[in-house]
CSV table of C-alpha atoms in Angstrom, one decimal:
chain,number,residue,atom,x,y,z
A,1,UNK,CA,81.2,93.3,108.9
A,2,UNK,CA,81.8,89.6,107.9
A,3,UNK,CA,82.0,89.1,104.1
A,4,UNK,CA,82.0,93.1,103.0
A,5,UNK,CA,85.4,94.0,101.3
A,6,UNK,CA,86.8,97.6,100.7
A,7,UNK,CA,88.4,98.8,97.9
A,8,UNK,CA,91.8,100.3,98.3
A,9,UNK,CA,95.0,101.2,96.4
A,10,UNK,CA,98.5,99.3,96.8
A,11,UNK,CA,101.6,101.2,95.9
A,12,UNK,CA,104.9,99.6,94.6
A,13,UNK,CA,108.2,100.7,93.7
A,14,UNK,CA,109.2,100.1,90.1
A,15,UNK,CA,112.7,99.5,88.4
A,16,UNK,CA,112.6,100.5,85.0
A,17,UNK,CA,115.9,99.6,82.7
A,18,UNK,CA,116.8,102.6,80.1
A,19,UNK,CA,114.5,101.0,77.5
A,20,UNK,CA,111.8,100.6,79.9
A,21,UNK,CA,111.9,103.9,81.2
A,22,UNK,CA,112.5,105.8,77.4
A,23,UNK,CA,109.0,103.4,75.9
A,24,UNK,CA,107.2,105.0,79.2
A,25,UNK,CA,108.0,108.3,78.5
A,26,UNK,CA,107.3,107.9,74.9
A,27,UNK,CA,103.8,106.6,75.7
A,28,UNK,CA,103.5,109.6,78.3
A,29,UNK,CA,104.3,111.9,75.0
A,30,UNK,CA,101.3,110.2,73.4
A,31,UNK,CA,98.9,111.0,76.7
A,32,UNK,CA,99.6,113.9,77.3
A,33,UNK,CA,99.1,115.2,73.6
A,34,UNK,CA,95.6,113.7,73.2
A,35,UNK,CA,94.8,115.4,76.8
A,36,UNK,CA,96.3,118.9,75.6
A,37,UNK,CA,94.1,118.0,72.0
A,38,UNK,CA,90.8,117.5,74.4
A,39,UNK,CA,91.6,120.7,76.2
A,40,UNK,CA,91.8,122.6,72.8
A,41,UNK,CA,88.6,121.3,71.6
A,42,UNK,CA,86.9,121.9,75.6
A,43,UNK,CA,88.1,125.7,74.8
A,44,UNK,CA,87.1,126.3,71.1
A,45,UNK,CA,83.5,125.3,72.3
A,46,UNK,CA,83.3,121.7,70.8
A,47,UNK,CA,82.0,120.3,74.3
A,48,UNK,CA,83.7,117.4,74.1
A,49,UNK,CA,82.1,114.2,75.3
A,50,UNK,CA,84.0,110.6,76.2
A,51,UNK,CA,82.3,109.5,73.0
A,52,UNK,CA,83.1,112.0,70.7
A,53,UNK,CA,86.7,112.0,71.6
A,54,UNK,CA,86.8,108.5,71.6
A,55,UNK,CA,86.0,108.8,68.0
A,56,UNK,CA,88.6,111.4,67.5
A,57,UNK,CA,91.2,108.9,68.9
A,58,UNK,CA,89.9,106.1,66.1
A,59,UNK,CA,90.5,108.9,63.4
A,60,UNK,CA,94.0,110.1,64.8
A,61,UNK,CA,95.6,106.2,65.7
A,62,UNK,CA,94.5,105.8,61.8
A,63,UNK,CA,96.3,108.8,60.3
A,64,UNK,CA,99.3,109.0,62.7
A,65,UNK,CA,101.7,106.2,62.4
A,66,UNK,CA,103.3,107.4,65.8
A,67,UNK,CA,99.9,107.6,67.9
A,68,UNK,CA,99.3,104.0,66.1
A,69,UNK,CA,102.9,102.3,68.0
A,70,UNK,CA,101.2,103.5,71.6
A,71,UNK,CA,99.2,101.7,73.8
A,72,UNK,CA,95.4,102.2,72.7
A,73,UNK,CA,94.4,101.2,76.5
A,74,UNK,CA,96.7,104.1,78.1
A,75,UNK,CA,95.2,106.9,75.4
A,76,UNK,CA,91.3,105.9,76.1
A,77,UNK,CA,92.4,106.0,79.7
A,78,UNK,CA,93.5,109.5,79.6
A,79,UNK,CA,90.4,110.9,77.7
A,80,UNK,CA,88.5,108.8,80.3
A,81,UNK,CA,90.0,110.8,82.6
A,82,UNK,CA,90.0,114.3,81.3
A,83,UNK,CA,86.0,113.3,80.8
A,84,UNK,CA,85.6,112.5,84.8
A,85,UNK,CA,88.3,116.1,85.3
A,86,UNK,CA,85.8,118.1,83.3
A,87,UNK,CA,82.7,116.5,84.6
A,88,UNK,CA,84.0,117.4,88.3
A,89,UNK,CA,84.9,121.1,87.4
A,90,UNK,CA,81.0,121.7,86.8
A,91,UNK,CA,80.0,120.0,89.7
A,92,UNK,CA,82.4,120.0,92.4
A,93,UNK,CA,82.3,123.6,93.7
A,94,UNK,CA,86.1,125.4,93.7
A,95,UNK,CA,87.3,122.8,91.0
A,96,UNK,CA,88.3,124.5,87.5
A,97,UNK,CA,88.7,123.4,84.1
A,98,UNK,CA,91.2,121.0,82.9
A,99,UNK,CA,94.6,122.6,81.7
A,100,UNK,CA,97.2,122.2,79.3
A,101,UNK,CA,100.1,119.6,80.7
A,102,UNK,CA,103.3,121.2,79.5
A,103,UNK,CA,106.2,118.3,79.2
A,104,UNK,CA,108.4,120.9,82.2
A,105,UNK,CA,105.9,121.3,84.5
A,106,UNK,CA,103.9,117.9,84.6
A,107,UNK,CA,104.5,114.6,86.1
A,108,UNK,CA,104.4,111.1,83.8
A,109,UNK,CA,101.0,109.6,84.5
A,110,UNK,CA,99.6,106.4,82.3
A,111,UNK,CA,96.5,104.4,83.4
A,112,UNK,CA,95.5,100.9,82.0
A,113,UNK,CA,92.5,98.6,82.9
A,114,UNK,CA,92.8,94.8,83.0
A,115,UNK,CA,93.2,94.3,79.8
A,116,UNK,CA,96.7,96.9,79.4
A,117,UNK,CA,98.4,95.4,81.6
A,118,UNK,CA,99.7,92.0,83.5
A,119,UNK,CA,102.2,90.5,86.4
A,120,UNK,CA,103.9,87.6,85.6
A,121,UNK,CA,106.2,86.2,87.5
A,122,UNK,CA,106.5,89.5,89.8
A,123,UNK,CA,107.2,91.5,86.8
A,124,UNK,CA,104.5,94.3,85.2
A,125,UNK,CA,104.1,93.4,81.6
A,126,UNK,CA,102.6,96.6,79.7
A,127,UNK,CA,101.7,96.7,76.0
A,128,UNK,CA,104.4,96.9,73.0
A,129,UNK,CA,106.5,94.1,74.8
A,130,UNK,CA,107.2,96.9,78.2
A,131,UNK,CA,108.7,94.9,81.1
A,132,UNK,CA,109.0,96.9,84.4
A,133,UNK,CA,110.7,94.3,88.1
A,134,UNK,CA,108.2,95.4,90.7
A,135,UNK,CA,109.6,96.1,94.2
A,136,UNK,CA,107.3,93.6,96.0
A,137,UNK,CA,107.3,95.1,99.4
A,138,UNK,CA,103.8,92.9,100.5
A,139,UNK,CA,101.6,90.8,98.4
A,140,UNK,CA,98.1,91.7,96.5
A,141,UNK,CA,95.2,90.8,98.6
A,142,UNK,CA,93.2,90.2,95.3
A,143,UNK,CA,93.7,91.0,91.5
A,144,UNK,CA,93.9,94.3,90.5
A,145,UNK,CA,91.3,95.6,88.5
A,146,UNK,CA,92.7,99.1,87.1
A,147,UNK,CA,96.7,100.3,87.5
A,148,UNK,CA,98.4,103.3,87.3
A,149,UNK,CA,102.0,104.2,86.6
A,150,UNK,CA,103.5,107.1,87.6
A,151,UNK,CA,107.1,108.9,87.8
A,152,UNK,CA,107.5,111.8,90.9
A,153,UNK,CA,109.7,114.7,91.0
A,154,UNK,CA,112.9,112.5,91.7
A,155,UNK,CA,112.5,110.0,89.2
A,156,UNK,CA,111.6,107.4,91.1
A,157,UNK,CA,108.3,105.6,88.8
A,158,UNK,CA,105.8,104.0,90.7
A,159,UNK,CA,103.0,101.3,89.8
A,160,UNK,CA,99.3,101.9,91.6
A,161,UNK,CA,97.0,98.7,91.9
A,162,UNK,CA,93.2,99.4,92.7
A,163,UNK,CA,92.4,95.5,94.4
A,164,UNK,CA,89.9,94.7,97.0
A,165,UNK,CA,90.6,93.6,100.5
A,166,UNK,CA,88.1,92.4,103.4
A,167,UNK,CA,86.8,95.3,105.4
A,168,UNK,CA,88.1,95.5,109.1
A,169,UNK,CA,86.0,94.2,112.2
A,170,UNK,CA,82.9,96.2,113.8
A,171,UNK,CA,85.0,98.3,116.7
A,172,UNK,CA,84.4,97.0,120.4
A,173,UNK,CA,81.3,99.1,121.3
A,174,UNK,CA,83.2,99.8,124.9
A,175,UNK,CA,86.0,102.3,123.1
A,176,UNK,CA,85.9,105.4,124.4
A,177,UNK,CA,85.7,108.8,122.1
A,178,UNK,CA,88.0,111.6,121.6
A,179,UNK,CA,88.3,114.8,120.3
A,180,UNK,CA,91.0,116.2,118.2
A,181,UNK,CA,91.5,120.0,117.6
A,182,UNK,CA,94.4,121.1,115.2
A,183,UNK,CA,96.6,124.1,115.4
A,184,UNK,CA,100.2,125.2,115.1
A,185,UNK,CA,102.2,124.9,118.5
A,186,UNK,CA,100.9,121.4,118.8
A,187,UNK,CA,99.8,119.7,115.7
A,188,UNK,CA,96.8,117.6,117.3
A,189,UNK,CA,95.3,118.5,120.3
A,190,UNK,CA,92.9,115.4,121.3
A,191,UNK,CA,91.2,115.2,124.7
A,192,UNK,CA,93.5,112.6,126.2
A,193,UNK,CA,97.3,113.7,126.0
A,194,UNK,CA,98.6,110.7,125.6
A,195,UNK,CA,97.4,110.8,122.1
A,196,UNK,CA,98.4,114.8,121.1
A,197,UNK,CA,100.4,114.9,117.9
A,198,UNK,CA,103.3,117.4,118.8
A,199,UNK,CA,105.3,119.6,116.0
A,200,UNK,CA,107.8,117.9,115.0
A,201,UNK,CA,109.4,120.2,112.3
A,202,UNK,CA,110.8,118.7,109.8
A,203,UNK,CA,110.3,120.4,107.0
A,204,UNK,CA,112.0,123.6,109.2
A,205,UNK,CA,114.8,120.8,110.0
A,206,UNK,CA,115.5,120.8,106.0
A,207,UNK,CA,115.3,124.5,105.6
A,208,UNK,CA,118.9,125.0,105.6
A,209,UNK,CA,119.7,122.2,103.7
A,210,UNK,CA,117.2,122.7,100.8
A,211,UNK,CA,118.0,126.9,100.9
A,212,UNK,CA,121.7,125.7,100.2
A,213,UNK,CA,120.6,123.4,97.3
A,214,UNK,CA,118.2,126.4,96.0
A,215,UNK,CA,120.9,129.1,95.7
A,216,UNK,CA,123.1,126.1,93.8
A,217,UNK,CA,120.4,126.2,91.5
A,218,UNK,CA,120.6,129.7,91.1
A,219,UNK,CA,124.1,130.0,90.7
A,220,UNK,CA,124.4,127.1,88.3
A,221,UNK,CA,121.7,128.2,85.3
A,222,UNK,CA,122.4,131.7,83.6
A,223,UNK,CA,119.1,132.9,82.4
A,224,UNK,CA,118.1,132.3,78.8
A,225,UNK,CA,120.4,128.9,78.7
A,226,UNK,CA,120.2,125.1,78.5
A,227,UNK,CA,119.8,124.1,82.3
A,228,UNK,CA,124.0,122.5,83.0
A,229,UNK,CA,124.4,119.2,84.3
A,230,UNK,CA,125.5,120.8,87.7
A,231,UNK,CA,121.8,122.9,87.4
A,232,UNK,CA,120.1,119.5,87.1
A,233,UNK,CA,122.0,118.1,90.1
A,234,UNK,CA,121.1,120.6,92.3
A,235,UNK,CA,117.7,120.3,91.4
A,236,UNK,CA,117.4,117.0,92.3
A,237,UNK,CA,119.1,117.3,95.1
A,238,UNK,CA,116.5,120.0,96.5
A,239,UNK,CA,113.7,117.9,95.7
A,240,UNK,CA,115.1,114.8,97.4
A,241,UNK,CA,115.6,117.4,100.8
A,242,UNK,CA,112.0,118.1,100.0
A,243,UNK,CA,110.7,114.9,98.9
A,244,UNK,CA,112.3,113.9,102.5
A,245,UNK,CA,110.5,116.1,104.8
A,246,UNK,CA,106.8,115.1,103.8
A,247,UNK,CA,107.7,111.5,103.9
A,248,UNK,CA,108.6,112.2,107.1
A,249,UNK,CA,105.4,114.1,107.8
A,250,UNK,CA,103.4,111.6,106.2
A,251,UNK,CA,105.0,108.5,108.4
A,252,UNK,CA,103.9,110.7,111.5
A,253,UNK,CA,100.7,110.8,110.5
A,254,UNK,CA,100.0,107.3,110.0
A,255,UNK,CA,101.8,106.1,112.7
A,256,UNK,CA,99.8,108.8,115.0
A,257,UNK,CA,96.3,108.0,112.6
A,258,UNK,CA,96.7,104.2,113.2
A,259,UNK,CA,97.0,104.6,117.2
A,260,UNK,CA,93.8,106.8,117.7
A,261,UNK,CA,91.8,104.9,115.5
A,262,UNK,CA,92.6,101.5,117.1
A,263,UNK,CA,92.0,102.9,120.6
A,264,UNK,CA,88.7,104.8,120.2
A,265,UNK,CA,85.2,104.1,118.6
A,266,UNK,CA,84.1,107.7,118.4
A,267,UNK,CA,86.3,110.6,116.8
A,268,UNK,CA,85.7,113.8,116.6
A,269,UNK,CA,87.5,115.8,114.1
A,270,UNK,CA,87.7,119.4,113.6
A,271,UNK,CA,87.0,120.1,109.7
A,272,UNK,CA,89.6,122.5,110.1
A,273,UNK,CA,90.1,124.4,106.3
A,274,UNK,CA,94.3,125.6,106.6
A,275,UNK,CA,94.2,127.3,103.5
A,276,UNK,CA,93.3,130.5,105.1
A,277,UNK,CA,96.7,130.0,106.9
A,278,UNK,CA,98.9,130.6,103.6
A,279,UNK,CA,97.7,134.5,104.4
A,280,UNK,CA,98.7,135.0,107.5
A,281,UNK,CA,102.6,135.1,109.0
A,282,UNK,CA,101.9,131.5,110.2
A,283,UNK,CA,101.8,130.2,106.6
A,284,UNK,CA,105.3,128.6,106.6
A,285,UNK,CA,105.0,126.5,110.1
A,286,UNK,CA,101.2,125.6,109.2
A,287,UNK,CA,102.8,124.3,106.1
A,288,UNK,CA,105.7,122.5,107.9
A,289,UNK,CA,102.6,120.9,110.3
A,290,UNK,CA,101.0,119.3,107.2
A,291,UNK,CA,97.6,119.6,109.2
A,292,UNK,CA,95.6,118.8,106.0
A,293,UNK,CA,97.5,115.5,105.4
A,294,UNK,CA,97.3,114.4,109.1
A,295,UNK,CA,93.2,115.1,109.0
A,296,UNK,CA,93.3,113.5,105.5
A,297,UNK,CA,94.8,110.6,107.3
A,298,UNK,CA,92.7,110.5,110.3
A,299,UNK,CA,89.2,110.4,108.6
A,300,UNK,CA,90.1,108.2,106.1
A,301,UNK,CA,91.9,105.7,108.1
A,302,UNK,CA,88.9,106.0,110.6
A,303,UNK,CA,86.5,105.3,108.4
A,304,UNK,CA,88.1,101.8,106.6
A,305,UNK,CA,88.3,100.5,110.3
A,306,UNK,CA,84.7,101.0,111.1
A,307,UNK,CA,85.0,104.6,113.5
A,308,UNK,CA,82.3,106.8,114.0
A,309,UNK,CA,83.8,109.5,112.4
A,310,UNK,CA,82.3,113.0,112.9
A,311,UNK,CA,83.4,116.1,111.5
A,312,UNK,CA,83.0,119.4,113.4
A,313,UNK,CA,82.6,122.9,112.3
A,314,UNK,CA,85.2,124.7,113.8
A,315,UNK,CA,82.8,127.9,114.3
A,316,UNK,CA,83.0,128.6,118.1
A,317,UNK,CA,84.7,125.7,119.3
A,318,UNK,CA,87.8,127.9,121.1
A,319,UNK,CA,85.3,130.6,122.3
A,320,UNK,CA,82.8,127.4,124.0
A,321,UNK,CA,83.2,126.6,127.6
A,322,UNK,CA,83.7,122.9,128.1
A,323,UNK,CA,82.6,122.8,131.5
A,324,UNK,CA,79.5,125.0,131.4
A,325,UNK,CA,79.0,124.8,127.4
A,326,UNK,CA,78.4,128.8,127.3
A,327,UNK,CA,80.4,130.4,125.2
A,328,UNK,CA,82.5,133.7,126.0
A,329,UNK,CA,81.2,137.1,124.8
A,330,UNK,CA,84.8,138.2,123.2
A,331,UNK,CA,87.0,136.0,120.4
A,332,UNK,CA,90.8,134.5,121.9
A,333,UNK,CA,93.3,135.7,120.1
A,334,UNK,CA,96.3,133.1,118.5
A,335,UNK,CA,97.9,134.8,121.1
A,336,UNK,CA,95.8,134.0,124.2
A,337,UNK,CA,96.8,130.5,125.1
A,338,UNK,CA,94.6,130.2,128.1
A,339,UNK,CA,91.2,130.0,128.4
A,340,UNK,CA,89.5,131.2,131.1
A,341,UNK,CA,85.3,131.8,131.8
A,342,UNK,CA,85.0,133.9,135.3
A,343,UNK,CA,81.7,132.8,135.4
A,344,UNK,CA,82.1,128.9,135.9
A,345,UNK,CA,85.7,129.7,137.5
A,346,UNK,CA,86.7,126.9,134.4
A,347,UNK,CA,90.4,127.4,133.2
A,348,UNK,CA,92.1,125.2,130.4
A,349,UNK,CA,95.0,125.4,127.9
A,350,UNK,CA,92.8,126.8,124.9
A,351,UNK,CA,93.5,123.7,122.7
A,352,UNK,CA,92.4,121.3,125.2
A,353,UNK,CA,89.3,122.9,126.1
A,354,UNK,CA,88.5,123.1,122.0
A,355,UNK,CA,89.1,119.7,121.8
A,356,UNK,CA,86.8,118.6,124.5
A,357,UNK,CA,84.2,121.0,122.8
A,358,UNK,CA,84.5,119.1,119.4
A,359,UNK,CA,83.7,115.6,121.2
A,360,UNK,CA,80.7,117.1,123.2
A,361,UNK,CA,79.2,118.6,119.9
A,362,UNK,CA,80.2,114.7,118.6
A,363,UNK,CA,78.5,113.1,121.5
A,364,UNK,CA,75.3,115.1,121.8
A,365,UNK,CA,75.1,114.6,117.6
A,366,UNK,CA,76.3,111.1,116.8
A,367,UNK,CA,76.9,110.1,113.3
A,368,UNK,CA,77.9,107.3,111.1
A,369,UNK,CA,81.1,107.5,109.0
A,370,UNK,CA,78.7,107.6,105.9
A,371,UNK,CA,77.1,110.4,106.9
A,372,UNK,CA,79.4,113.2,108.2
A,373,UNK,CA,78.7,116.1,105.5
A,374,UNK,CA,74.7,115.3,106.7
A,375,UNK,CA,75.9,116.0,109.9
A,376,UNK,CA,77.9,119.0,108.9
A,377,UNK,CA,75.2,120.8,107.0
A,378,UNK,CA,72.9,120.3,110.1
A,379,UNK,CA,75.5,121.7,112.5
A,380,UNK,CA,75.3,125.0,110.3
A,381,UNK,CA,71.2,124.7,110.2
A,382,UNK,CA,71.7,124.8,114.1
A,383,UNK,CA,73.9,127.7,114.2
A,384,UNK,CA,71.9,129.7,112.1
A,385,UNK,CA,68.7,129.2,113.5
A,386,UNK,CA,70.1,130.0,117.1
A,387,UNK,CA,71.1,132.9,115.7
């Protein structure tokens, strides 16, 4: 893979002064009422297009003086966006119409393209004369072409570059494959134990903690009042206890991600869905498990190292003998951790023997990392017709 690049996102710390941080949220103001104005034109039935509401933006920067001391390469950025949001919610199936962005409930979020925004001498310079000191945790591989600033729920902002990097190395053809099955006991399942990702539980770790911070909350803002200083503190606080726990998940999940994609050329993934889990009493410690962000992880760190990736209905996979590859005529329950087929004598743990089902189905249907959802939708066209 000599000479192909990748393009991938690098995330820095920023350290904003008090101006700093007041002309960002000022300019966030700005964004987020010409989003809230597209929305209101998207629901009174004036279809608005990137074109039209660019023209709108013209007409508004030229009548308000306070849309005119903004950044014109932030604003066109956020229609540009709401245009790809309501472009998705017609295509992409599940995905809804953009919303309003009250200034309580959503997050600071400004986007600029090369010519909104520049580093000199380490520092982010941003238009109207903004200076933000960049953490410089590791250097750019190449100049960014697009950036995005953003603020999370501790205050902490944030500066996204989208750069280019040189793709990794064709895999040694000699790695072995594996199969990885996700449940709740044991996050990750794979077919060689070395490489099962256990429960660790941290979110359940924090529970105490953040309940404690929660009912300081409570105590600390009367209904119908201006939230108290003390109100405010606790809030943070809870969010930092929560903010804590999926960092903590989400170094996991690299760390485990990194060390079964560097050891294996073929993985097999269960394209598990855990929504269906916020229904059932296992909502919580599917939640705490974060399976969704390890899979995330998995396929996407798989597939900028060159893996064969391949992702596996989940449809039978527990009720398929791995020995014999029959399948049982009765459904395991969560409950049933065994699995056992009189008929070939085979017995496994039932996560185990899944997970060696997912990288036979892999094996006997091998497919490139560009084209697992092919691979998916004939998986189903086999189902259906054995049926």
């Amino acid at each position: 893979m000599a000479g192909v690049v990748e393009t991938v996102r690098f995330t820095y710390r920023l350290r904003p002064g008090r101006i700093a941080q007041a002309a960002l949220l000022a300019e966030w103001n700005r964004c987020r009422w010409l989003w809230n104005e597209a929305v209101h034109q998207q629901k009174s039935g004036q279809k608005p297009t990137f074109g039209r509401l660019s023209r709108m933006l013209t007409e508004a920067r030229a009548r308000f003086a306070w849309l005119r001391q903004g950044s014109q390469n932030a604003q066109q950025q956020t229609l540009r966006t709401y245009g790809v949001a309501l472009n998705a919610s017609f295509t992409v199936k599940g995905r809804g119409r953009p919303r309003i962005k009250r200034k309580t409930a959503a997050l600071p979020t400004l986007e600029f393209t090369t010519n909104g925004f520049a580093v000199e001498g380490g520092r982010l310079r941003l238009p109207k004369g903004i200076i933000v000191p960049i953490v410089w945790s590791r250097q750019l591989p190449s100049d960014p072409t697009s950036m995005r600033v953003h603020q999370d729920n501790l205050g902490h902002w944030y500066a996204s570059f989208v750069v280019t990097r040189d793709a990794a190395a064709a895999p040694d053809p000699d790695l072995p494959g594996i199969g990885v099955d996700w449940g709740v006991t044991t996050t990750a399942t794979t077919t060689n134990p070395a490489f099962d990702l256990p429960h660790l539980g941290h979110r359940r770790r924090c529970a105490a903690e953040l309940a404690k911070a929660q009912r300081r909350m409570a105590r600390r803002r009367p209904r119908g009042q201006t939230p108290s200083n003390g109100y405010l503190a606790a809030k943070r606080q809870a969010a930092r206890i929560a903010r804590k726990a999926a960092r903590q998940n989400t170094h996991d999940a690299r760390v485990w991600a990194k060390n079964v994609v560097d050891h294996h050329g073929l993985i097999a993934v269960e394209d598990f869905k855990p929504t269906f889990l916020a229904r059932t009493p296992m909502a919580r410690k599917a939640a705490d498990a974060a399976i969704g962000a390890c899979k995330r992880e998995l396929v996407d760190r798989g597939k900028r190292a060159g893996r064969m990736v391949v992702l596996v209905p989940p449809a039978y996979t527990t009720m398929t003998c791995s020995w014999c590859d029959e399948r049982t005529n009765r459904r395991l329950g969560l409950g049933v951790r065994i699995f056992e087929r009189p008929a070939c004598g085979f017995t496994a743990d039932r996560d185990l023997n899944a997970a060696r089902t997912i990288l036979a189905t892999a094996e006997r249907n091998r497919a490139s990392a560009d084209d697992v959802r092919h691979r998916i939708a004939s998986f189903r066209d086999d189902e259906s017709d054995a049926v």
